[in-house]
Coordinates of C-alpha atoms in Angstrom, one line a residue:
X1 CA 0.0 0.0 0.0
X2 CA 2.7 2.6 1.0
X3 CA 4.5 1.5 -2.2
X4 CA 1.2 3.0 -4.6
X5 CA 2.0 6.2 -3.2
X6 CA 5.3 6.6 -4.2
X7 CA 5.1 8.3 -7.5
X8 CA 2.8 10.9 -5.7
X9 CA 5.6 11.5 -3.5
X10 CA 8.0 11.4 -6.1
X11 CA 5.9 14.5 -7.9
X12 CA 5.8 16.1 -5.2
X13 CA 9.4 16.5 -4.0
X14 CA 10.5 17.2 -7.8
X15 CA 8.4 20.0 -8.1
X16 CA 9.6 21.4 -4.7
X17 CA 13.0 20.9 -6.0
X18 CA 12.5 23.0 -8.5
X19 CA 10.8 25.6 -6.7
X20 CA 13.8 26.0 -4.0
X21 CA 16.3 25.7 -6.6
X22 CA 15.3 28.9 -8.9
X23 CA 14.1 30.7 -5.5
X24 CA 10.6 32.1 -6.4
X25 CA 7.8 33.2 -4.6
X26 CA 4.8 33.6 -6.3
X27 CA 1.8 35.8 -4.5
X28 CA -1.4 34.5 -2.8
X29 CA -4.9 34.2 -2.9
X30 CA -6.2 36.7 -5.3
X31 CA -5.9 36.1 -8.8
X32 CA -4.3 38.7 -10.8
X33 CA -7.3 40.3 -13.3
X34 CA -6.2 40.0 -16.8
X35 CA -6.3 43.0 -19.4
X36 CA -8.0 42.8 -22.4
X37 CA -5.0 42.4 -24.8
X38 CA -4.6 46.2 -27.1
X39 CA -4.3 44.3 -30.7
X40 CA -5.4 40.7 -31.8
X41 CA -4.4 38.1 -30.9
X42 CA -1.7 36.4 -32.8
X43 CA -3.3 33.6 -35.3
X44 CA -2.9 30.0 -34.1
X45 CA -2.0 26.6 -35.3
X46 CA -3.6 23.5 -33.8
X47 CA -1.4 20.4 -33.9
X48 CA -2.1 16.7 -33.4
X49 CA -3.0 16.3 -29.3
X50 CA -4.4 19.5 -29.1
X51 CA -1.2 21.1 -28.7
X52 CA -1.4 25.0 -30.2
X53 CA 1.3 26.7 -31.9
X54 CA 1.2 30.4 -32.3
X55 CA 2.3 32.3 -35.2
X56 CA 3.7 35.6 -36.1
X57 CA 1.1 38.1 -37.4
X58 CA 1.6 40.2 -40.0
X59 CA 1.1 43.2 -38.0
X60 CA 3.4 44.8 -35.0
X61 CA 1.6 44.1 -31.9
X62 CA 1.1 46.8 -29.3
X63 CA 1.8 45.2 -26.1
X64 CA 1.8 47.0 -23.0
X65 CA 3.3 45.2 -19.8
X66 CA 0.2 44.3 -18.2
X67 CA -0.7 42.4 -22.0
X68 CA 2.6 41.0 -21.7
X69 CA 2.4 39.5 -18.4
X70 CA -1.3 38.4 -19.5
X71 CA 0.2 36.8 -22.3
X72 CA 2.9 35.2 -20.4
X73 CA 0.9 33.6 -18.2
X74 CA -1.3 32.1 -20.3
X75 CA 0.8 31.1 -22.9
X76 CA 4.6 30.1 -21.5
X77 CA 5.8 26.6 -21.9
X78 CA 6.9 26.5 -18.2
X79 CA 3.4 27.4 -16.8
X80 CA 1.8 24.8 -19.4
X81 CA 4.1 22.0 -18.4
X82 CA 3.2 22.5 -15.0
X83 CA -0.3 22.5 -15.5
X84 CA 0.4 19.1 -16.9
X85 CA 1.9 18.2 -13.8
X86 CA -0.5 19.2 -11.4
X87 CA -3.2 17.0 -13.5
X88 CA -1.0 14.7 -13.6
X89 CA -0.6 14.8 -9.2
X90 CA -4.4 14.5 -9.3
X91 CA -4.5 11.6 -11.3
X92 CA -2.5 9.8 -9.2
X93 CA -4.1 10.9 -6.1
X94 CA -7.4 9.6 -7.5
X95 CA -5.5 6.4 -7.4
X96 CA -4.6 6.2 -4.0
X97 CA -8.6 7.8 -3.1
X98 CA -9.6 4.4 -5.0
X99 CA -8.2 2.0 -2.2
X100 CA -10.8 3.1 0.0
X101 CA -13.7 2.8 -2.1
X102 CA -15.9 0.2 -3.4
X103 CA -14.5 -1.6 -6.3
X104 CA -17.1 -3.4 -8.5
X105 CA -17.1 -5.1 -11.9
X106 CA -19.6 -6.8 -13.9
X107 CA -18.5 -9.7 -16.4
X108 CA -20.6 -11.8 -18.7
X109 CA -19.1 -14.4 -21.0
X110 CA -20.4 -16.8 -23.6
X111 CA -18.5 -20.0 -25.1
X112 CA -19.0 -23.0 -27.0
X113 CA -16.9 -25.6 -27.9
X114 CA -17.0 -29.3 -28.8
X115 CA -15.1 -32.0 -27.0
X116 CA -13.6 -35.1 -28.5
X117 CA -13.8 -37.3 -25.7
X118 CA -11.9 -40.3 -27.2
X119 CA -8.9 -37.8 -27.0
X120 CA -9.1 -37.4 -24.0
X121 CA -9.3 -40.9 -23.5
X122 CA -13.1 -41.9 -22.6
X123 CA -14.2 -45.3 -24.2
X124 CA -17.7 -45.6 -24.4
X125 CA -17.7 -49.4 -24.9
X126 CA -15.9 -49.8 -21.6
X127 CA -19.2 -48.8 -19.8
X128 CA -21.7 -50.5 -19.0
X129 CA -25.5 -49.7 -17.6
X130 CA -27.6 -52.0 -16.7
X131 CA -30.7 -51.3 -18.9
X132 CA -29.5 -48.6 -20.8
X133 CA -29.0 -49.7 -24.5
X134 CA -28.5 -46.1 -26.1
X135 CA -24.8 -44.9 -26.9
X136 CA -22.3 -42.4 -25.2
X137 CA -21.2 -39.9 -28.5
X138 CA -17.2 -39.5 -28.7
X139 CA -17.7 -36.1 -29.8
X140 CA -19.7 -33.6 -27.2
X141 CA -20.9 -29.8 -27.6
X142 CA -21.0 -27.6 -25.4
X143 CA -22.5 -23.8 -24.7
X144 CA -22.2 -22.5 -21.9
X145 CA -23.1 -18.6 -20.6
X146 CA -22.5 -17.0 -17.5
X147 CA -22.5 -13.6 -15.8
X148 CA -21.6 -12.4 -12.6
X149 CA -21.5 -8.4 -10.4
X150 CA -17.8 -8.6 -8.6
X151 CA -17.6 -6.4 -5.2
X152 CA -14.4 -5.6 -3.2
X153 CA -14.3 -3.2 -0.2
X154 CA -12.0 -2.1 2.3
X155 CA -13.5 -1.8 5.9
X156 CA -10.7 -1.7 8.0
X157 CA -7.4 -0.1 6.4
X158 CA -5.8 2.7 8.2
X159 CA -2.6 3.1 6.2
X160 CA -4.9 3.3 3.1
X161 CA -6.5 6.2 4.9
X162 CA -3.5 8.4 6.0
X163 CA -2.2 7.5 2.6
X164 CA -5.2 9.2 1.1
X165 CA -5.2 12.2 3.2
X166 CA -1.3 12.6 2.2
X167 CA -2.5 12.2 -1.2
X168 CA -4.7 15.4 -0.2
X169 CA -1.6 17.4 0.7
X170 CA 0.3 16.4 -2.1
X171 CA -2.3 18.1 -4.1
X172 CA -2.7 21.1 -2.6
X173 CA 2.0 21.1 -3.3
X174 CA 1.3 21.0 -6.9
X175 CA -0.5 23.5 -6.7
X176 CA 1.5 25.7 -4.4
X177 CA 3.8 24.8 -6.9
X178 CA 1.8 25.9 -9.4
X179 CA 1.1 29.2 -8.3
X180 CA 4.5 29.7 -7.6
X181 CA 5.8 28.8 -11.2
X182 CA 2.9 31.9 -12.1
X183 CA 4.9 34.5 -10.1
X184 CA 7.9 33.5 -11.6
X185 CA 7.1 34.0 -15.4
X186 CA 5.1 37.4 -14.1
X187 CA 8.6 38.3 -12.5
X188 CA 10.5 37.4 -15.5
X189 CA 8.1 38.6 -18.1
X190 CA 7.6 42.4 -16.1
X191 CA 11.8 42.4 -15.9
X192 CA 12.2 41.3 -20.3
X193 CA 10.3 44.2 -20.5
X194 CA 11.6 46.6 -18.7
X195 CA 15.0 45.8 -20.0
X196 CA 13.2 46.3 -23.4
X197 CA 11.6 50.0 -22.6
X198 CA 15.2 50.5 -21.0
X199 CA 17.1 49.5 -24.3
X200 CA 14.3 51.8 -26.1
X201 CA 15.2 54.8 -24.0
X202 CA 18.8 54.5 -25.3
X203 CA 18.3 54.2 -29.0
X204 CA 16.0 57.5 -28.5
X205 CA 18.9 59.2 -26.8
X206 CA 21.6 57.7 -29.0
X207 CA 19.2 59.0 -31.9
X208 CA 19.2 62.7 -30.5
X209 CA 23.1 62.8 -29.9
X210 CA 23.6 61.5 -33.1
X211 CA 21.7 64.5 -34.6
X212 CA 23.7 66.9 -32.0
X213 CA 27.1 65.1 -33.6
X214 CA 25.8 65.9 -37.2
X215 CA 24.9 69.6 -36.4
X216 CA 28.5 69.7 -34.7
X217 CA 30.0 68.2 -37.6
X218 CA 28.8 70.5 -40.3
X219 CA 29.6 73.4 -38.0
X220 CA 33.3 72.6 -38.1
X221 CA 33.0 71.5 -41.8
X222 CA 31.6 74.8 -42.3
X223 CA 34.1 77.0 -40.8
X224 CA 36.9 74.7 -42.1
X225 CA 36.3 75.1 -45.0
X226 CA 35.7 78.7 -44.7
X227 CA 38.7 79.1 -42.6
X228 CA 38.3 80.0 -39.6
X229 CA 38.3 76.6 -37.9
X230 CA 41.0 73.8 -37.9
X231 CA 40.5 70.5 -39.7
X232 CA 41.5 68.5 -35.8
X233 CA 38.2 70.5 -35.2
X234 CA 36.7 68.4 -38.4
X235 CA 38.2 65.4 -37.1
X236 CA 37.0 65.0 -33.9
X237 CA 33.9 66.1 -34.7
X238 CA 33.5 63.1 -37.5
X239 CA 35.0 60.6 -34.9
X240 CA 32.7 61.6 -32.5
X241 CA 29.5 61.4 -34.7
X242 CA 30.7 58.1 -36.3
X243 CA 31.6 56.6 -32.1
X244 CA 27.5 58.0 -31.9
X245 CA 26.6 56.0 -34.8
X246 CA 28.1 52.9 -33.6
X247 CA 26.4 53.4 -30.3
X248 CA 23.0 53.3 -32.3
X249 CA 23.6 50.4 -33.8
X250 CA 24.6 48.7 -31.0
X251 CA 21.2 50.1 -29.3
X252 CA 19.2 48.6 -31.9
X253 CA 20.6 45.4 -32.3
X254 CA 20.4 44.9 -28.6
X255 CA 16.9 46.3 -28.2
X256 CA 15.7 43.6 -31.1
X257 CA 17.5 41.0 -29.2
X258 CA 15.1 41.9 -26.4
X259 CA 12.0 42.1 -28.1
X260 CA 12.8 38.1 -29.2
X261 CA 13.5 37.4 -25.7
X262 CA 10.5 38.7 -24.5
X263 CA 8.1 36.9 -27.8
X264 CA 9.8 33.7 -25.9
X265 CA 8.7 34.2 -22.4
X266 CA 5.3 35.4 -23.6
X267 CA 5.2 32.0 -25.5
X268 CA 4.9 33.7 -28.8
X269 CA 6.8 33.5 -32.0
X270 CA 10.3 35.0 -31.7
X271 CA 9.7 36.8 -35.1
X272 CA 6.8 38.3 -34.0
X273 CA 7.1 42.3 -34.3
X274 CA 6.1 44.6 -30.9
X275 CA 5.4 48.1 -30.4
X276 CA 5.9 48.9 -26.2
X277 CA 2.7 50.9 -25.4
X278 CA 4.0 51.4 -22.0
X279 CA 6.9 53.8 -21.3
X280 CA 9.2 53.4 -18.0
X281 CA 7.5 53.7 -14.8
X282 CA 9.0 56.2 -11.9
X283 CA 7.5 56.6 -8.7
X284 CA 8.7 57.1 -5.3
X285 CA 8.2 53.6 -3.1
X286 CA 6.7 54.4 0.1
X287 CA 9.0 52.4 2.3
X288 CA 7.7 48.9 3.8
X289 CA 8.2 48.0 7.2
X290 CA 10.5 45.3 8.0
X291 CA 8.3 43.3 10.3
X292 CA 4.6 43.7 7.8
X293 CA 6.5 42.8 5.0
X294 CA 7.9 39.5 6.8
X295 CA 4.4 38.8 7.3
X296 CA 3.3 39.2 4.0
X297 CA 5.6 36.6 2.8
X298 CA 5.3 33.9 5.4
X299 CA 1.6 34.3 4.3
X300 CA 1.6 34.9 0.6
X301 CA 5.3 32.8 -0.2
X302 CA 4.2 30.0 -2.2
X303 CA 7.6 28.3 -2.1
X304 CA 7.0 28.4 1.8
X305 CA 3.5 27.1 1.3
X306 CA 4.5 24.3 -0.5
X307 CA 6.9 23.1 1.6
X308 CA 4.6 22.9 4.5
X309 CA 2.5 21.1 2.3
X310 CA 5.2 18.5 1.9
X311 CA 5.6 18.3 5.2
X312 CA 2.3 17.5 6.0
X313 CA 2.7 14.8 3.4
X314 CA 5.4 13.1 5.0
X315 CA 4.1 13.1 8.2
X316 CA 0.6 11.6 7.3
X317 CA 2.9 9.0 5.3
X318 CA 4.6 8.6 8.4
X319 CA 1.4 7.9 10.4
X320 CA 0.4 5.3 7.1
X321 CA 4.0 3.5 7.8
X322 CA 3.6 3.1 11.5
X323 CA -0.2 1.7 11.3
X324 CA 1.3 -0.8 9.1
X325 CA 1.4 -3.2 12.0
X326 CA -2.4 -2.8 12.4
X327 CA -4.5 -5.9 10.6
X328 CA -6.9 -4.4 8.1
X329 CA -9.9 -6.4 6.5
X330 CA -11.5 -6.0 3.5
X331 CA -14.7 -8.0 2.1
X332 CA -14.7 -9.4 -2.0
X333 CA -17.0 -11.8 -3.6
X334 CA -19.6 -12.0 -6.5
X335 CA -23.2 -12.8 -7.5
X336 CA -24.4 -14.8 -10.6
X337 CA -25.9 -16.8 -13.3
X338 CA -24.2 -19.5 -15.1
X339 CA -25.8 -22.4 -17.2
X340 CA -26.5 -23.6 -20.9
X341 CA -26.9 -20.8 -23.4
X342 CA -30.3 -22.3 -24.5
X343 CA -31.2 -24.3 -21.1
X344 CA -31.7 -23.6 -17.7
X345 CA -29.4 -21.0 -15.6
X346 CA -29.1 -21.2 -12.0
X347 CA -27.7 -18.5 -9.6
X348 CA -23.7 -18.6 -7.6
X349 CA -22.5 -16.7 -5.5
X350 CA -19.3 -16.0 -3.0
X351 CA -18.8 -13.9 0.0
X352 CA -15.5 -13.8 1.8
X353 CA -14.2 -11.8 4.2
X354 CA -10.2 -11.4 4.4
X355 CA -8.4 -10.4 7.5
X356 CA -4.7 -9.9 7.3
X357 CA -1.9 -9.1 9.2
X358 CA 2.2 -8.7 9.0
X359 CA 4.3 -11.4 10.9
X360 CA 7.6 -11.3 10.1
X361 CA 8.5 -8.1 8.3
X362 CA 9.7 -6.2 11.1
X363 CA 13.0 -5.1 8.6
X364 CA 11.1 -3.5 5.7
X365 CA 8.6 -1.7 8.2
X366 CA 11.4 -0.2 10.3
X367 CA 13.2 0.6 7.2
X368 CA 9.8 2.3 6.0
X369 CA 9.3 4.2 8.8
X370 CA 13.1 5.4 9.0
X371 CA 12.8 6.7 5.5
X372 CA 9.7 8.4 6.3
X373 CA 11.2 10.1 9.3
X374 CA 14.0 11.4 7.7
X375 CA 12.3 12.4 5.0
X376 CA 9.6 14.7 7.3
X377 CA 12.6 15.9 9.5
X378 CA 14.7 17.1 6.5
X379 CA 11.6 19.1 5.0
X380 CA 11.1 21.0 8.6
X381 CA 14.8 22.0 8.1
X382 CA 14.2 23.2 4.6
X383 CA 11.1 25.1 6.3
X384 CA 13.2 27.0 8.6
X385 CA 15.7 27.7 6.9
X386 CA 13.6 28.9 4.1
X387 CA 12.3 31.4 6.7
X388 CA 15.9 32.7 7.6
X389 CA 16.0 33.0 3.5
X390 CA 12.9 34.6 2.8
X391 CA 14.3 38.1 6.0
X392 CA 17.5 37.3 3.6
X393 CA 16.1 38.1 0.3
X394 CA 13.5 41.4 2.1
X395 CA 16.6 42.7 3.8
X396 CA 19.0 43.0 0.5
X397 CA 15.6 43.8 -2.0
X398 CA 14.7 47.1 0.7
X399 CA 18.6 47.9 0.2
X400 CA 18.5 47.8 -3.2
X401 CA 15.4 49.7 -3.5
X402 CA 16.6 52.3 -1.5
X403 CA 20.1 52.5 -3.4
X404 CA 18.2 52.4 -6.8
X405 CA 16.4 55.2 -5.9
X406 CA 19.2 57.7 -4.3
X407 CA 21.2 56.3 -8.1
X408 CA 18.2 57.3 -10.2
X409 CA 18.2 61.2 -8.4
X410 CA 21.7 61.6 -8.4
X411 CA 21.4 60.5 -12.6
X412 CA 19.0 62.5 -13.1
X413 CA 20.7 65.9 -11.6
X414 CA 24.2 64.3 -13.5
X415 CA 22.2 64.8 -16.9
X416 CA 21.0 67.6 -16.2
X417 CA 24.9 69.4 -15.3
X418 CA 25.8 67.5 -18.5
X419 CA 23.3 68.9 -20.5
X420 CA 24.3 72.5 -19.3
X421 CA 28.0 71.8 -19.3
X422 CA 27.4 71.0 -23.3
X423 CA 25.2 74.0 -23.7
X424 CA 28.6 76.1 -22.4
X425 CA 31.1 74.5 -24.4
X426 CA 28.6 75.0 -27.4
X427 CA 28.3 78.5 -26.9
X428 CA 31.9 79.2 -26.3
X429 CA 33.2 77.1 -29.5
X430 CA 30.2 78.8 -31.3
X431 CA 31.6 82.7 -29.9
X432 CA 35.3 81.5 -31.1
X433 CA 36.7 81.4 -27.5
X434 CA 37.4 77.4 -27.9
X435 CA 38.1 75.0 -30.1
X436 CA 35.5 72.1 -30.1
X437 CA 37.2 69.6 -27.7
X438 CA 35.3 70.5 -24.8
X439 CA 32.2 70.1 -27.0
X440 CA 33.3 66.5 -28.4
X441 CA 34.2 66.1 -24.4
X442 CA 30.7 67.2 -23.3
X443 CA 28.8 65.2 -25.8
X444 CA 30.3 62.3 -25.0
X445 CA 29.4 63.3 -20.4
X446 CA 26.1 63.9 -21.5
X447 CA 25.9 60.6 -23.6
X448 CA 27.1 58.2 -20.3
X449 CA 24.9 60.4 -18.0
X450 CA 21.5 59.7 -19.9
X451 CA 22.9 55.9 -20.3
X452 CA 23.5 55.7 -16.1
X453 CA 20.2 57.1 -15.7
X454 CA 18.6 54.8 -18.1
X455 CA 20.2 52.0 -16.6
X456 CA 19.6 53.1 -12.9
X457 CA 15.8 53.8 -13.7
X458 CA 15.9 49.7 -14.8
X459 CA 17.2 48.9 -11.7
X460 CA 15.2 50.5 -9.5
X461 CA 12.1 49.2 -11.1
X462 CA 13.6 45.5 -11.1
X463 CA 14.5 46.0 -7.5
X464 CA 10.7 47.1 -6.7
X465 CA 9.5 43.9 -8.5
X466 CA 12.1 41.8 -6.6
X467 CA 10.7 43.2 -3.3
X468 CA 7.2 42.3 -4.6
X469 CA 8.6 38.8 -5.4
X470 CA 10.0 38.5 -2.3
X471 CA 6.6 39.1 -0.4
X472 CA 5.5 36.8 -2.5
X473 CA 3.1 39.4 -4.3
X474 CA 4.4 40.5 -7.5
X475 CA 1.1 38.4 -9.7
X476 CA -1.2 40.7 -8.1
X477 CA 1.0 43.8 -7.5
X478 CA 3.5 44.7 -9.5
X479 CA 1.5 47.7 -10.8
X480 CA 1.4 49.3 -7.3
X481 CA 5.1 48.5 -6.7
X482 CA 5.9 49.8 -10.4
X483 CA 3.8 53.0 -9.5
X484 CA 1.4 52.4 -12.3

């Protein structure tokens, strides 16, 4: 009996594996409400098995983030193979639920055959009846038809019933584990793109430098060749617009890059074109106290959840192995007809009762039962320790929310002396006073200041959705923690 539950065990331990060893925490009991998506949906293929295969439309599709995460969790591989798994954990719990109830068949059969009795080694002139003078035929027929309602039921098994009730819990771990596998893609999903908007941000500023660099070029072209500027004037000018153009290019490829990264996590096409509706969030984070956000994730932690699931699991397996040793009883038997297929039929039945007990298997129950307790004790070291990792993972995400957000102020103030330290140097080459080194020199301030605040703006959004993921919250939330 304890041996059928095995695989459920089995499923539920790999998917906690999994779950503890990419760290995430999903959020809890509401479901996150799902936008309508801003363009159609992309057109379909239907394969053998029911299995559906999106293609790339021939239109871009707008996609905002909340259609992205919408998309994502309906749509990527990882949530549909677990969804496969969890049906597959309650297929096997319905295996172990039938042990305890009533197992009944109905059979009916129908045969006919014909004997050859000298074969077999019957010689009807060796017998003799007084006063019967008719003959015993060597070759017989026969047709017989029967049909019978089989019935087996437990009434006294109590490892099959602690099994079941573990089979209970290791439901309710797929799906924790389910849930948790949601918060993931919406983590991973939000981040892709964010990282995109971020890589967008930098082609428009490359794209606005690169028209500052042309303006500066043909300025010193111009007075070159009207000679009042130098051709080094021409030449750094030109190696500074064509350092810009590089820059662009490299903004683009890696922004398309991106976009395919993102198609894949939403479990669309990676050729599919997008258009980001959706332009990067700021807002100020009001700060989360230590202690309420602890509780929010011992709550809302669905890593956490799942492991006290599992240990619930082992310790009603536990209870199944040590109630091994009780005697259980079950009752079987049948009802019905049997007779000739054109004669008469007459009724047979069996009842039996069957009461059973171990003897002598005192090794393989204590070895049961040592597994069992090892494997409970080890998941309520995982739990605590989980608990020490969940304050961990709060601690460092407040830090990094807090340092993201002092980075993205001081950025932004950085571009703005940039931008004025190039107006200067612009008005002074323009006025004659300088050649246009300081120019090429601000250009090129001004072009790392708006890529460090682009990049700290990134961070201190992905830092607000790692806190939220870390509370075990980020499904439902992420637009209050993005400020949207």
């Amino acid at each position: 009996m304890i041996r059928k539950f095995l695989p459920v065990a089995a499923a539920c331990l790999g998917f906690a594996a999994a779950a503890l060893a990419q760290q995430s925490k999903p959020e809890e009991l509401p479901t996150a409400p799902e936008p309508q998506l801003t363009a159609k949906a992309a057109p379909v293929t239907t394969l053998a098995g029911g299995v559906v295969v999106e293609r790339a439309g021939s239109q871009p599709l707008e996609l905002s983030i909340d259609d992205a995460i919408a998309h994502g969790l309906q749509h990527n591989v990882r949530i549909l193979l677990q969804l496969q798994n969890q049906r597959s954990v309650h297929g096997q719990v319905l295996q172990v639920k039938n042990n305890l109830l009533p197992s009944m068949s109905a059979q009916a059969s129908t045969s006919t055959q014909e004997i050859n009795l000298a074969a077999m080694g019957f010689n009807p002139s060796s017998i003799h009846i007084p006063g019967f003078t008719g003959t015993f035929p060597e070759i017989v027929k026969v047709d017989v038809t029967s049909a019978q309602l089989n019935v087996n039921q437990q009434l006294f098994n109590v490892p099959a019933y602690f099994l079941y009730r573990a089979a209970q819990r290791a439901d309710d771990v797929a799906s924790w584990t389910m849930l948790n596998e949601r918060g993931t893609v919406a983590l991973d999903v939000a981040t892709r793109y964010l990282r995109a908007l971020a890589d967008s941000a930098e082609i428009d500023n490359a794209r606005a430098l690169l028209k500052a660099d042309q303006v500066a070029f043909d300025q010193a072209k111009a007075s070159h060749d009207a000679g009042v500027g130098t051709h080094l004037d021409v030449l750094r000018a030109q190696v500074q617009l064509q350092t810009q153009q590089q820059a662009l290019i490299n903004d683009e490829n890696t922004f398309a890059k991106d976009k395919i990264a993102l198609n894949r996590l939403m479990g669309m096409p990676a050729e599919q074109e997008l258009v980001l509706t959706d332009k990067a969030p700021y807002a100020e984070f009001a700060a989360l106290p230590l202690d309420q956000a602890m509780t929010l994730a011992f709550e809302r932690r669905k890593d956490l959840r799942s492991l006290e699931s599992q240990v619930e699991v082992a310790d009603r397996t536990l209870k199944a192995v040590k109630y091994e040793r009780l005697p259980s009883l079950s009752f079987g038997g049948y009802y019905g007809v049997i007779g000739e297929t054109h004669g008469l039929y007459h009724g047979v039945f069996t009842a039996m009762g069957k009461l059973s007990f171990p003897i002598f298997q005192e090794g393989q129950l204590r070895g049961e039962r040592e597994v069992a307790t090892a494997q409970m004790n080890g998941l309520r070291q995982q739990v605590q320790s989980l608990r020490v990792t969940i304050e961990q993972q709060i601690r460092s995400a407040m830090l990094d929310v807090e340092a993201a957000d002092e980075q993205v102020k001081v950025a932004r103030s950085n571009v703005g002396l940039a931008a004025q330290a190039l107006d200067d140097a612009t008005d002074r080459y323009t006025a004659g006073v300088d050649d246009n080194l300081p120019v090429v020199q601000a250009q090129a301030s001004l072009a790392a200041a708006q890529s460090r605040l682009v990049e700290t703006l990134y961070q201190y959004n992905q830092a607000k959705l790692m806190l939220a993921r870390n509370t075990g919250v980020v499904e439902t939330q992420y637009r209050a923690y993005l400020g949207r």
